[in-house]
Backbone as CSV, one residue per row, in Angstrom:
resi,resn,N_x,N_y,N_z,CA_x,CA_y,CA_z,C_x,C_y,C_z
1,UNK,8.697,13.818,-6.536,7.561,13.725,-5.639,6.769,15.014,-5.721
2,UNK,5.473,14.901,-5.500,4.631,16.085,-5.492,3.443,15.868,-4.559
3,UNK,2.825,16.979,-4.164,1.667,16.925,-3.274,0.408,16.928,-4.131
4,UNK,-0.506,15.999,-3.825,-1.762,15.892,-4.569,-2.916,15.654,-3.600
5,UNK,-4.091,16.133,-4.002,-5.321,15.777,-3.285,-5.930,14.610,-4.040
6,UNK,-6.176,13.510,-3.363,-6.778,12.330,-3.981,-8.189,12.134,-3.459
7,UNK,-9.075,11.771,-4.363,-10.443,11.426,-3.991,-10.436,10.076,-3.287
8,UNK,-11.459,9.813,-2.518,-11.577,8.530,-1.842,-11.867,7.410,-2.829
9,UNK,-11.585,6.190,-2.422,-11.847,5.012,-3.246,-11.939,3.801,-2.329
10,UNK,-12.396,2.699,-2.879,-12.487,1.450,-2.113,-11.712,0.356,-2.821
11,UNK,-11.128,-0.535,-2.029,-10.463,-1.714,-2.578,-11.067,-2.956,-1.939
12,UNK,-11.089,-4.016,-2.713,-11.532,-5.314,-2.227,-10.339,-6.246,-2.282
13,UNK,-10.051,-6.906,-1.167,-8.887,-7.786,-1.139,-8.737,-8.482,0.194
14,UNK,-7.495,-8.617,0.623,-7.163,-9.353,1.844,-6.269,-8.495,2.731
15,UNK,-6.364,-8.692,4.047,-5.646,-7.858,5.016,-4.833,-8.706,5.984
16,UNK,-3.648,-8.183,6.344,-2.852,-8.737,7.443,-2.452,-7.587,8.355
17,UNK,-2.117,-7.922,9.586,-1.557,-6.948,10.533,-0.104,-7.330,10.752
18,UNK,0.789,-6.355,10.622,2.221,-6.620,10.727,2.934,-5.356,11.188
19,UNK,4.254,-5.400,11.219,5.078,-4.224,11.505,6.377,-4.363,10.716
20,UNK,7.090,-3.266,10.572,8.310,-3.280,9.767,9.360,-4.225,10.332
21,UNK,9.467,-4.327,11.650,10.438,-5.230,12.263,10.129,-6.681,11.896
22,UNK,8.874,-7.066,11.949,8.478,-8.433,11.585,8.790,-8.739,10.128
23,UNK,8.697,-7.735,9.276,8.933,-7.944,7.844,10.408,-8.150,7.507
24,UNK,11.297,-7.901,8.457,12.733,-8.106,8.226,13.162,-9.548,8.442
25,UNK,12.310,-10.358,9.034,12.618,-11.766,9.311,11.689,-12.655,8.491
26,UNK,12.267,-13.597,7.757,11.462,-14.484,6.913,10.425,-15.260,7.721
27,UNK,10.763,-15.628,8.947,9.851,-16.443,9.762,8.623,-15.670,10.253
28,UNK,8.694,-14.333,10.276,7.564,-13.533,10.761,6.970,-12.620,9.688
29,UNK,7.593,-12.550,8.531,7.121,-11.681,7.451,5.783,-12.177,6.907
30,UNK,4.895,-11.246,6.608,3.561,-11.582,6.109,3.247,-10.955,4.750
31,UNK,3.968,-9.896,4.388,3.592,-9.123,3.204,3.754,-9.919,1.912
32,UNK,4.869,-10.591,1.723,5.084,-11.342,0.476,4.015,-12.412,0.286
33,UNK,3.676,-13.123,1.358,2.655,-14.172,1.232,1.266,-13.570,1.012
34,UNK,1.021,-12.363,1.537,-0.255,-11.693,1.287,-0.407,-11.370,-0.192
35,UNK,0.647,-10.824,-0.799,0.604,-10.529,-2.234,0.404,-11.807,-3.046
36,UNK,1.100,-12.852,-2.675,0.963,-14.125,-3.378,-0.481,-14.634,-3.268
37,UNK,-1.038,-14.577,-2.067,-2.421,-15.013,-1.843,-3.390,-14.190,-2.688
38,UNK,-3.192,-12.875,-2.720,-4.068,-12.009,-3.510,-4.060,-12.426,-4.976
39,UNK,-2.875,-12.569,-5.558,-2.819,-12.901,-6.980,-3.342,-14.306,-7.265
40,UNK,-3.115,-15.241,-6.356,-3.655,-16.590,-6.558,-5.182,-16.595,-6.512
41,UNK,-5.759,-15.861,-5.571,-7.205,-15.880,-5.366,-7.961,-14.889,-6.245
42,UNK,-7.359,-13.740,-6.526,-8.117,-12.649,-7.128,-7.841,-12.403,-8.600
43,UNK,-6.749,-12.885,-9.147,-6.408,-12.513,-10.522,-7.512,-12.871,-11.514
44,UNK,-8.197,-13.972,-11.305,-9.289,-14.357,-12.209,-10.506,-13.448,-12.055
45,UNK,-10.595,-12.706,-10.947,-11.752,-11.852,-10.674,-11.498,-10.382,-11.011
46,UNK,-10.280,-10.041,-11.421,-9.969,-8.653,-11.754,-10.624,-8.278,-13.072
47,UNK,-11.195,-7.098,-13.118,-11.774,-6.584,-14.349,-10.700,-5.842,-15.128
48,UNK,-10.965,-5.569,-16.398,-9.975,-4.926,-17.268,-9.504,-3.583,-16.713
49,UNK,-10.391,-2.847,-16.070,-10.043,-1.521,-15.555,-9.633,-1.535,-14.085
50,UNK,-9.380,-2.701,-13.531,-8.984,-2.803,-12.122,-7.637,-2.131,-11.892
51,UNK,-7.516,-1.454,-10.769,-6.232,-0.924,-10.308,-5.866,-1.676,-9.042
52,UNK,-4.617,-2.114,-8.956,-4.156,-2.903,-7.814,-3.467,-1.979,-6.814
53,UNK,-3.792,-2.178,-5.532,-3.279,-1.335,-4.453,-2.772,-2.179,-3.293
54,UNK,-1.826,-1.611,-2.561,-1.462,-2.059,-1.230,-1.752,-0.891,-0.306
55,UNK,-2.745,-1.013,0.575,-3.185,0.105,1.422,-2.777,-0.157,2.871
56,UNK,-2.051,0.799,3.449,-1.585,0.733,4.836,-2.509,1.590,5.686
57,UNK,-3.015,1.012,6.785,-3.974,1.736,7.631,-3.882,1.230,9.067
58,UNK,-4.672,1.844,9.937,-4.729,1.456,11.355,-3.345,1.408,11.999
59,UNK,-2.583,2.468,11.762,-1.241,2.556,12.342,-1.328,2.608,13.858
60,UNK,-0.491,1.822,14.510,-0.447,1.777,15.968,0.351,2.951,16.534
61,UNK,1.549,3.163,16.000,2.416,4.204,16.576,3.522,4.619,15.609
62,UNK,3.144,5.156,14.484,4.141,5.657,13.554,4.875,4.568,12.799
63,UNK,6.096,4.890,12.390,6.849,4.024,11.482,7.244,2.687,12.101
64,UNK,7.377,2.609,13.414,7.845,1.364,14.030,6.724,0.516,14.632
65,UNK,5.500,1.002,14.623,4.392,0.248,15.207,3.707,-0.672,14.214
66,UNK,2.726,-1.386,14.703,1.952,-2.289,13.851,1.002,-1.491,12.963
67,UNK,0.629,-2.113,11.848,-0.303,-1.521,10.893,-1.007,-2.643,10.142
68,UNK,-2.123,-2.305,9.510,-2.812,-3.235,8.620,-2.349,-2.962,7.195
69,UNK,-2.167,-4.013,6.427,-1.926,-3.888,4.994,-3.035,-4.647,4.288
70,UNK,-3.766,-3.937,3.445,-4.796,-4.552,2.613,-4.306,-4.537,1.179
71,UNK,-4.176,-5.709,0.593,-3.807,-5.838,-0.810,-5.088,-6.126,-1.563
72,UNK,-5.405,-5.261,-2.531,-6.667,-5.425,-3.229,-6.723,-4.648,-4.522
73,UNK,-7.927,-4.573,-5.064,-8.148,-3.893,-6.335,-9.433,-3.081,-6.265
74,UNK,-9.514,-2.069,-7.126,-10.673,-1.184,-7.136,-11.867,-1.790,-7.834
75,UNK,-11.641,-2.633,-8.794,-12.763,-3.233,-9.520,-12.555,-4.729,-9.589
76,UNK,-13.479,-5.440,-8.994,-13.429,-6.900,-9.026,-14.765,-7.383,-9.568
77,UNK,-14.754,-8.542,-10.200,-16.022,-9.121,-10.639,-16.850,-9.439,-9.398
78,UNK,-18.153,-9.554,-9.546,-19.006,-9.740,-8.371,-18.817,-11.069,-7.645
79,UNK,-18.064,-11.989,-8.216,-17.822,-13.267,-7.533,-17.132,-13.006,-6.206
80,UNK,-17.567,-13.676,-5.183,-16.980,-13.490,-3.850,-15.686,-14.276,-3.713
81,UNK,-14.736,-13.684,-3.037,-13.492,-14.358,-2.682,-13.614,-14.798,-1.234
82,UNK,-13.077,-15.920,-0.900,-13.126,-16.423,0.471,-12.233,-15.566,1.367
83,UNK,-12.818,-14.917,2.356,-12.047,-14.116,3.295,-11.769,-12.697,2.856
84,UNK,-12.400,-12.236,1.809,-12.130,-10.889,1.315,-12.667,-9.824,2.260
85,UNK,-12.059,-8.644,2.183,-12.529,-7.473,2.916,-12.675,-6.328,1.928
86,UNK,-13.492,-5.359,2.286,-13.577,-4.135,1.500,-13.117,-2.995,2.397
87,UNK,-12.200,-2.196,1.886,-11.637,-1.090,2.651,-11.904,0.211,1.911
88,UNK,-12.496,1.185,2.606,-12.736,2.510,2.042,-11.583,3.428,2.445
89,UNK,-10.920,3.990,1.455,-9.824,4.935,1.686,-10.400,6.333,1.485
90,UNK,-10.358,7.187,2.514,-10.965,8.511,2.385,-10.119,9.447,1.518
91,UNK,-10.773,10.487,1.025,-10.053,11.528,0.289,-9.042,12.183,1.221
92,UNK,-7.980,12.719,0.652,-6.989,13.377,1.487,-5.838,13.959,0.697
93,UNK,-4.925,14.567,1.440,-3.732,15.179,0.856,-2.580,14.190,0.989
94,UNK,-1.900,13.935,-0.121,-0.844,12.926,-0.162,0.415,13.482,-0.807
95,UNK,1.546,13.036,-0.286,2.828,13.269,-0.931,3.095,12.019,-1.756
96,UNK,3.271,12.192,-3.060,3.345,11.062,-3.984,4.780,10.859,-4.460
97,UNK,5.277,9.650,-4.236,6.592,9.216,-4.698,6.359,8.190,-5.803
98,UNK,7.195,8.179,-6.831,6.992,7.199,-7.898,8.322,6.618,-8.349
99,UNK,8.243,5.404,-8.895,9.444,4.720,-9.379,9.044,3.689,-10.424
100,UNK,10.027,3.311,-11.221,9.828,2.313,-12.265,10.999,1.350,-12.211
101,UNK,10.716,0.061,-12.319,11.763,-0.948,-12.310,11.208,-2.305,-11.943
102,UNK,12.092,-3.226,-11.670,11.693,-4.592,-11.343,11.090,-4.647,-9.944
103,UNK,9.941,-5.292,-9.850,9.266,-5.460,-8.566,9.670,-6.799,-7.960
104,UNK,9.750,-6.949,-6.671,9.387,-5.973,-5.641,10.529,-5.052,-5.227
105,UNK,11.727,-5.230,-5.806,12.883,-4.419,-5.393,12.601,-2.926,-5.526
106,UNK,11.913,-2.527,-6.585,11.645,-1.105,-6.811,10.777,-0.517,-5.709
107,UNK,9.730,-1.220,-5.309,8.850,-0.692,-4.261,9.557,-0.696,-2.907
108,UNK,10.386,-1.689,-2.645,11.157,-1.729,-1.394,12.122,-0.550,-1.337
109,UNK,12.822,-0.285,-2.432,13.754,0.847,-2.480,13.027,2.181,-2.350
110,UNK,11.832,2.268,-2.930,11.064,3.505,-2.814,10.627,3.748,-1.369
111,UNK,10.243,2.692,-0.642,9.922,2.848,0.782,11.145,3.328,1.558
112,UNK,12.327,2.816,1.240,13.558,3.284,1.901,13.737,4.785,1.673
113,UNK,13.497,5.233,0.442,13.593,6.656,0.117,12.581,7.473,0.933
114,UNK,11.377,6.962,1.075,10.324,7.654,1.833,10.711,7.771,3.303
115,UNK,11.174,6.678,3.898,11.573,6.719,5.312,12.714,7.706,5.529
116,UNK,13.669,7.731,4.602,14.789,8.673,4.699,14.286,10.107,4.591
117,UNK,13.386,10.355,3.648,12.837,11.690,3.443,12.159,12.209,4.717
118,UNK,11.292,11.404,5.314,10.553,11.859,6.494,11.407,11.888,7.757
119,UNK,12.519,11.158,7.780,13.420,11.174,8.940,14.320,12.408,8.951
120,UNK,14.426,13.101,7.833,15.284,14.282,7.723,14.723,15.408,8.592
121,UNK,15.566,16.032,9.382,15.121,17.114,10.272,14.621,18.332,9.496
122,UNK,14.989,18.455,8.223,14.539,19.572,7.390,13.270,19.256,6.595
123,UNK,12.675,18.112,6.832,11.478,17.699,6.090,10.344,18.696,6.346
124,UNK,9.714,19.156,5.277,8.658,20.159,5.393,7.275,19.563,5.637
125,UNK,7.099,18.278,5.347,5.809,17.639,5.524,5.826,16.726,6.744
126,UNK,4.621,16.496,7.295,4.475,15.588,8.428,3.504,14.483,8.036
127,UNK,3.928,13.233,8.229,3.060,12.101,7.919,1.847,12.099,8.839
128,UNK,0.696,11.773,8.275,-0.540,11.694,9.057,-0.712,10.323,9.707
129,UNK,-0.066,9.297,9.168,-0.234,7.912,9.643,-1.712,7.539,9.713
130,UNK,-2.423,7.827,8.635,-3.835,7.450,8.532,-3.986,6.366,7.468
131,UNK,-3.877,6.761,6.219,-3.918,5.826,5.092,-2.784,6.182,4.142
132,UNK,-1.936,5.224,3.848,-0.906,5.352,2.821,-1.154,4.225,1.837
133,UNK,-0.743,4.415,0.598,-0.974,3.311,-0.331,0.009,3.280,-1.491
134,UNK,0.228,2.058,-1.948,0.978,1.781,-3.169,-0.058,1.580,-4.267
135,UNK,0.124,2.262,-5.380,-0.756,2.057,-6.541,0.123,1.579,-7.683
136,UNK,-0.186,0.396,-8.167,0.612,-0.212,-9.229,0.030,0.190,-10.576
137,UNK,0.817,0.962,-11.338,0.363,1.493,-12.617,0.482,0.448,-13.723
138,UNK,1.485,-0.403,-13.623,1.684,-1.543,-14.513,2.674,-2.475,-13.826
139,UNK,3.196,-3.452,-14.543,4.076,-4.447,-13.918,5.390,-3.873,-13.402
140,UNK,5.768,-2.669,-13.869,7.060,-2.119,-13.454,6.984,-0.679,-12.951
141,UNK,5.786,-0.149,-12.717,5.632,1.237,-12.250,4.740,1.285,-11.016
142,UNK,5.180,2.067,-10.029,4.418,2.186,-8.791,4.444,3.630,-8.303
143,UNK,3.336,4.049,-7.703,3.272,5.297,-6.949,3.002,4.924,-5.506
144,UNK,3.728,5.546,-4.586,3.422,5.388,-3.167,2.932,6.738,-2.675
145,UNK,1.714,6.746,-2.157,1.045,7.965,-1.726,0.995,7.976,-0.202
146,UNK,1.644,8.963,0.389,1.766,9.073,1.839,0.859,10.203,2.326
147,UNK,-0.088,9.877,3.197,-0.988,10.896,3.751,-0.182,11.878,4.596
148,UNK,-0.433,13.167,4.363,0.269,14.205,5.125,-0.750,15.147,5.752
149,UNK,-0.304,15.809,6.852,-1.161,16.773,7.550,-1.250,18.065,6.752
């Protein structure tokens, strides 16, 4: 992991509001179906240079509160998607974690590592709970960028 300053960017995609507790139960989980919806609706509209993101924002109260997840891409063809949103992610300082492996297990395990890291009493960084995001580099590589103060 390393600290990086990232420039702002925008993604176009779809958003749900959820919380980590809801995601532990199949009957209330929304994230898997959001990703499925994105790929069903948007894959034909992705441009060659598109980068796919999962952006977490509008945190209610830290790690256990509700948040918005927007699944989208940086470059989409101009065709409109039904129900799409555009989200602007501001520039900021991020702690970047990365992993490679089979998805979605790899990204789930990386989130576990992140939660453990920030729960440690010796942790030197403090989460900002503003904008965090997953950036998918290819089918088996992901970076998770956590906004820090």
